[in-house]
PDB file of C-alpha atoms in Angstrom:
ATOM      1  CA  MET A   1       0.000   0.000   0.000  1.00 70.00           C
ATOM      2  CA  LEU A   2       2.788   2.394   0.900  1.00 73.00           C
ATOM      3  CA  GLN A   3       4.602   1.582  -2.341  1.00 78.00           C
ATOM      4  CA  ALA A   4       1.511   2.350  -4.421  1.00 71.00           C
ATOM      5  CA  THR A   5       1.046   5.672  -2.624  1.00 71.00           C
ATOM      6  CA  ARG A   6       4.709   6.547  -3.096  1.00 73.00           C
ATOM      7  CA  ARG A   7       4.474   5.753  -6.851  1.00 71.00           C
ATOM      8  CA  ARG A   8       1.465   8.012  -7.204  1.00 69.00           C
ATOM      9  CA  LEU A   9       3.209  10.839  -5.432  1.00 71.00           C
ATOM     10  CA  GLU A  10       6.296  10.406  -7.571  1.00 73.00           C
ATOM     11  CA  GLY A  11       4.213  10.577 -10.755  1.00 67.00           C
ATOM     12  CA  GLY A  12       4.261   6.869 -11.604  1.00 58.00           C
ATOM     13  CA  ARG A  13       1.227   5.740 -13.534  1.00 63.00           C
ATOM     14  CA  GLU A  14      -0.739   2.563 -12.858  1.00 64.00           C
ATOM     15  CA  GLY A  15      -1.795   0.435 -15.853  1.00 72.00           C
ATOM     16  CA  GLY A  16      -5.351   0.751 -17.163  1.00 81.00           C
ATOM     17  CA  PHE A  17      -7.573   2.759 -19.469  1.00 87.00           C
ATOM     18  CA  THR A  18      -8.894   6.222 -18.879  1.00 91.00           C
ATOM     19  CA  LEU A  19     -12.573   7.010 -19.140  1.00 93.00           C
ATOM     20  CA  ILE A  20     -11.978   8.919 -22.391  1.00 94.00           C
ATOM     21  CA  GLU A  21     -10.274   5.921 -23.990  1.00 94.00           C
ATOM     22  CA  LEU A  22     -13.182   3.658 -23.046  1.00 95.00           C
ATOM     23  CA  MET A  23     -15.708   6.182 -24.392  1.00 96.00           C
ATOM     24  CA  VAL A  24     -13.859   6.314 -27.751  1.00 96.00           C
ATOM     25  CA  VAL A  25     -14.003   2.513 -28.018  1.00 96.00           C
ATOM     26  CA  VAL A  26     -17.743   2.494 -27.234  1.00 97.00           C
ATOM     27  CA  LEU A  27     -18.306   5.212 -29.856  1.00 97.00           C
ATOM     28  CA  ILE A  28     -16.431   3.214 -32.512  1.00 97.00           C
ATOM     29  CA  ILE A  29     -18.486   0.095 -31.721  1.00 97.00           C
ATOM     30  CA  ALA A  30     -21.725   2.112 -31.931  1.00 96.00           C
ATOM     31  CA  ILE A  31     -20.752   3.470 -35.366  1.00 96.00           C
ATOM     32  CA  LEU A  32     -19.988  -0.050 -36.647  1.00 95.00           C
ATOM     33  CA  ILE A  33     -23.354  -1.319 -35.376  1.00 94.00           C
ATOM     34  CA  ALA A  34     -25.159   1.610 -37.001  1.00 93.00           C
ATOM     35  CA  ILE A  35     -23.592   0.615 -40.324  1.00 92.00           C
ATOM     36  CA  ALA A  36     -24.200  -3.143 -39.956  1.00 91.00           C
ATOM     37  CA  ILE A  37     -27.886  -3.204 -38.933  1.00 92.00           C
ATOM     38  CA  PRO A  38     -29.374  -1.620 -42.100  1.00 88.00           C
ATOM     39  CA  THR A  39     -27.166  -3.853 -44.242  1.00 87.00           C
ATOM     40  CA  PHE A  40     -28.397  -6.932 -42.379  1.00 87.00           C
ATOM     41  CA  LEU A  41     -32.044  -5.901 -42.664  1.00 86.00           C
ATOM     42  CA  GLY A  42     -31.676  -5.301 -46.405  1.00 89.00           C
ATOM     43  CA  ALA A  43     -30.114  -8.732 -46.885  1.00 93.00           C
ATOM     44  CA  ARG A  44     -32.948 -10.340 -44.933  1.00 92.00           C
ATOM     45  CA  SER A  45     -35.594  -8.656 -47.085  1.00 93.00           C
ATOM     46  CA  ARG A  46     -33.832  -9.722 -50.286  1.00 94.00           C
ATOM     47  CA  ALA A  47     -33.617 -13.315 -49.039  1.00 96.00           C
ATOM     48  CA  GLN A  48     -37.350 -13.333 -48.239  1.00 96.00           C
ATOM     49  CA  ASP A  49     -38.120 -12.024 -51.736  1.00 96.00           C
ATOM     50  CA  ARG A  50     -35.929 -14.705 -53.317  1.00 97.00           C
ATOM     51  CA  ALA A  51     -37.781 -17.416 -51.365  1.00 97.00           C
ATOM     52  CA  ALA A  52     -41.118 -16.298 -52.850  1.00 96.00           C
ATOM     53  CA  GLN A  53     -39.608 -16.105 -56.330  1.00 97.00           C
ATOM     54  CA  ALA A  54     -38.155 -19.612 -55.982  1.00 97.00           C
ATOM     55  CA  GLY A  55     -41.560 -20.927 -54.913  1.00 96.00           C
ATOM     56  CA  LEU A  56     -43.129 -19.390 -58.015  1.00 96.00           C
ATOM     57  CA  ARG A  57     -40.496 -20.904 -60.279  1.00 97.00           C
ATOM     58  CA  ASN A  58     -41.099 -24.334 -58.735  1.00 97.00           C
ATOM     59  CA  ALA A  59     -44.851 -23.917 -59.229  1.00 96.00           C
ATOM     60  CA  LEU A  60     -44.229 -23.020 -62.876  1.00 97.00           C
ATOM     61  CA  VAL A  61     -42.184 -26.181 -63.376  1.00 96.00           C
ATOM     62  CA  ALA A  62     -45.057 -28.182 -61.861  1.00 96.00           C
ATOM     63  CA  ALA A  63     -47.568 -26.408 -64.130  1.00 96.00           C
ATOM     64  CA  LYS A  64     -45.426 -27.187 -67.174  1.00 96.00           C
ATOM     65  CA  ALA A  65     -45.302 -30.854 -66.136  1.00 96.00           C
ATOM     66  CA  VAL A  66     -49.107 -30.939 -65.924  1.00 95.00           C
ATOM     67  CA  TYR A  67     -49.354 -29.107 -69.257  1.00 95.00           C
ATOM     68  CA  THR A  68     -47.075 -31.697 -70.860  1.00 94.00           C
ATOM     69  CA  ASP A  69     -49.526 -34.433 -69.838  1.00 94.00           C
ATOM     70  CA  LYS A  70     -52.822 -32.601 -70.489  1.00 93.00           C
ATOM     71  CA  GLN A  71     -51.928 -30.031 -73.197  1.00 94.00           C
ATOM     72  CA  ASP A  72     -54.018 -27.460 -71.295  1.00 94.00           C
ATOM     73  CA  TYR A  73     -52.882 -24.958 -68.632  1.00 94.00           C
ATOM     74  CA  GLY A  74     -56.478 -25.004 -67.381  1.00 91.00           C
ATOM     75  CA  GLN A  75     -55.659 -28.451 -65.978  1.00 92.00           C
ATOM     76  CA  ALA A  76     -52.701 -26.975 -64.053  1.00 91.00           C
ATOM     77  CA  ILE A  77     -54.629 -24.823 -61.557  1.00 90.00           C
ATOM     78  CA  LYS A  78     -56.159 -25.630 -58.218  1.00 89.00           C
ATOM     79  CA  THR A  79     -59.934 -25.677 -58.117  1.00 87.00           C
ATOM     80  CA  ALA A  80     -62.302 -26.230 -55.217  1.00 85.00           C
ATOM     81  CA  SER A  81     -62.352 -29.959 -55.999  1.00 86.00           C
ATOM     82  CA  ALA A  82     -58.909 -30.714 -57.459  1.00 88.00           C
ATOM     83  CA  ASP A  83     -55.262 -29.770 -56.935  1.00 92.00           C
ATOM     84  CA  PRO A  84     -53.206 -31.255 -59.784  1.00 93.00           C
ATOM     85  CA  LEU A  85     -50.066 -29.305 -58.892  1.00 93.00           C
ATOM     86  CA  ALA A  86     -49.828 -30.760 -55.380  1.00 93.00           C
ATOM     87  CA  SER A  87     -49.038 -34.213 -56.737  1.00 92.00           C
ATOM     88  CA  VAL A  88     -46.253 -32.790 -58.929  1.00 94.00           C
ATOM     89  CA  GLU A  89     -44.735 -30.322 -56.406  1.00 94.00           C
ATOM     90  CA  PRO A  90     -45.884 -31.285 -52.883  1.00 94.00           C
ATOM     91  CA  SER A  91     -43.521 -28.859 -51.101  1.00 94.00           C
ATOM     92  CA  LEU A  92     -45.807 -25.968 -52.094  1.00 96.00           C
ATOM     93  CA  THR A  93     -49.428 -25.299 -51.240  1.00 95.00           C
ATOM     94  CA  TYR A  94     -51.715 -23.854 -53.867  1.00 95.00           C
ATOM     95  CA  ALA A  95     -54.571 -21.387 -53.517  1.00 92.00           C
ATOM     96  CA  VAL A  96     -57.663 -21.423 -55.696  1.00 88.00           C
ATOM     97  CA  THR A  97     -57.693 -18.716 -58.393  1.00 86.00           C
ATOM     98  CA  GLY A  98     -58.794 -15.435 -56.823  1.00 88.00           C
ATOM     99  CA  THR A  99     -57.645 -16.497 -53.341  1.00 92.00           C
ATOM    100  CA  ALA A 100     -54.632 -14.579 -52.061  1.00 94.00           C
ATOM    101  CA  SER A 101     -51.262 -16.163 -51.435  1.00 95.00           C
ATOM    102  CA  THR A 102     -50.348 -16.110 -47.754  1.00 94.00           C
ATOM    103  CA  GLY A 103     -46.618 -16.760 -47.955  1.00 94.00           C
ATOM    104  CA  PRO A 104     -43.668 -17.733 -50.138  1.00 94.00           C
ATOM    105  CA  ASN A 105     -44.672 -21.414 -50.225  1.00 95.00           C
ATOM    106  CA  ASN A 106     -48.348 -20.676 -50.925  1.00 96.00           C
ATOM    107  CA  VAL A 107     -48.965 -19.981 -54.608  1.00 96.00           C
ATOM    108  CA  SER A 108     -52.159 -18.573 -56.093  1.00 95.00           C
ATOM    109  CA  THR A 109     -52.597 -20.029 -59.593  1.00 93.00           C
ATOM    110  CA  GLY A 110     -54.717 -19.193 -62.613  1.00 93.00           C
ATOM    111  CA  ASN A 111     -54.876 -19.488 -66.366  1.00 93.00           C
ATOM    112  CA  SER A 112     -56.015 -17.580 -69.394  1.00 91.00           C
ATOM    113  CA  GLY A 113     -57.068 -20.015 -72.081  1.00 90.00           C
ATOM    114  CA  THR A 114     -55.143 -23.209 -72.607  1.00 93.00           C
ATOM    115  CA  THR A 115     -51.719 -21.661 -73.229  1.00 95.00           C
ATOM    116  CA  ILE A 116     -51.223 -19.031 -70.492  1.00 96.00           C
ATOM    117  CA  TRP A 117     -50.583 -19.817 -66.809  1.00 96.00           C
ATOM    118  CA  TYR A 118     -50.247 -17.273 -63.958  1.00 93.00           C
ATOM    119  CA  GLY A 119     -48.916 -17.578 -60.444  1.00 96.00           C
ATOM    120  CA  ALA A 120     -48.635 -15.200 -57.481  1.00 96.00           C
ATOM    121  CA  ALA A 121     -46.769 -15.570 -54.171  1.00 97.00           C
ATOM    122  CA  LYS A 122     -46.370 -13.250 -51.207  1.00 97.00           C
ATOM    123  CA  SER A 123     -42.922 -12.704 -49.767  1.00 97.00           C
ATOM    124  CA  ASP A 124     -42.442 -12.495 -45.997  1.00 95.00           C
ATOM    125  CA  SER A 125     -41.227  -8.939 -46.654  1.00 94.00           C
ATOM    126  CA  GLY A 126     -44.753  -8.113 -47.902  1.00 94.00           C
ATOM    127  CA  THR A 127     -44.059  -7.876 -51.646  1.00 95.00           C
ATOM    128  CA  CYS A 128     -46.188  -9.908 -54.049  1.00 96.00           C
ATOM    129  CA  PHE A 129     -44.456 -11.541 -56.988  1.00 97.00           C
ATOM    130  CA  TYR A 130     -46.108 -12.733 -60.192  1.00 97.00           C
ATOM    131  CA  ILE A 131     -44.986 -15.101 -62.900  1.00 96.00           C
ATOM    132  CA  LYS A 132     -46.675 -15.706 -66.250  1.00 96.00           C
ATOM    133  CA  ASP A 133     -45.955 -18.404 -68.771  1.00 96.00           C
ATOM    134  CA  ASP A 134     -47.364 -17.821 -72.226  1.00 95.00           C
ATOM    135  CA  LEU A 135     -46.463 -20.630 -74.596  1.00 94.00           C
ATOM    136  CA  SER A 136     -46.231 -18.183 -77.504  1.00 94.00           C
ATOM    137  CA  THR A 137     -44.087 -15.475 -75.819  1.00 94.00           C
ATOM    138  CA  GLY A 138     -42.306 -17.250 -72.941  1.00 95.00           C
ATOM    139  CA  THR A 139     -42.025 -16.632 -69.214  1.00 96.00           C
ATOM    140  CA  THR A 140     -42.308 -13.107 -67.801  1.00 96.00           C
ATOM    141  CA  TYR A 141     -42.237 -11.640 -64.297  1.00 96.00           C
ATOM    142  CA  SER A 142     -43.819  -8.833 -62.294  1.00 96.00           C
ATOM    143  CA  SER A 143     -44.568  -7.687 -58.760  1.00 95.00           C
ATOM    144  CA  GLY A 144     -47.390  -5.838 -57.058  1.00 93.00           C
ATOM    145  CA  THR A 145     -49.422  -5.457 -53.901  1.00 92.00           C
ATOM    146  CA  THR A 146     -52.304  -7.922 -54.360  1.00 93.00           C
ATOM    147  CA  CYS A 147     -51.193 -11.537 -54.110  1.00 93.00           C
ATOM    148  CA  THR A 148     -53.717 -13.327 -56.306  1.00 93.00           C
ATOM    149  CA  ALA A 149     -53.449 -14.925 -59.726  1.00 90.00           C
ATOM    150  CA  THR A 150     -56.279 -12.607 -60.790  1.00 90.00           C
ATOM    151  CA  ALA A 151     -54.040  -9.609 -59.997  1.00 92.00           C
ATOM    152  CA  ALA A 152     -51.186 -11.321 -61.821  1.00 92.00           C
ATOM    153  CA  ALA A 153     -53.344 -11.619 -64.934  1.00 90.00           C
ATOM    154  CA  SER A 154     -53.642  -7.826 -65.187  1.00 90.00           C
ATOM    155  CA  ALA A 155     -50.040  -6.981 -64.179  1.00 93.00           C
ATOM    156  CA  THR A 156     -47.453  -5.439 -66.464  1.00 93.00           C
ATOM    157  CA  PHE A 157     -44.806  -8.067 -67.076  1.00 94.00           C
ATOM    158  CA  THR A 158     -41.095  -7.738 -67.871  1.00 93.00           C
ATOM    159  CA  SER A 159     -38.291 -10.158 -68.642  1.00 91.00           C
ATOM    160  CA  LYS A 160     -37.008 -10.304 -65.046  1.00 90.00           C
ATOM    161  CA  TRP A 161     -37.840  -9.366 -61.453  1.00 87.00           C
TER     162      TRP A 161
END
């Protein structure tokens, strides 16, 4: 004890950090967190959107498989009494045309004639994604706010999401 007091009186410094040094470290950590959180949230939203888009692509593959057998996209939609897509792609659930999708693995399906098929799926981020396969023009994509195949039928489609 006497040695510690004598060192203090002689100007010797004990090891340790000052309050200012600790405050600077806390400030640096706070700045890094402020940068990281928005980046993380953006990545999460993009991943949720990609999950819905992947579900739609899988539903389209199932619809094309049904079309190959039946030669009619009308046979590749869920109705009140039949769900032909569930036997082809059981990892997804399908909503009847006009019924809204409730999540990325729940696809609302519909058709326009025998050669056009529509699908809609809602991302966990809240965005609705649409896919349309027209045998004469190919597959196109869109997004919107209403997650039904009926809304997908009237959407403006582009070549990618």
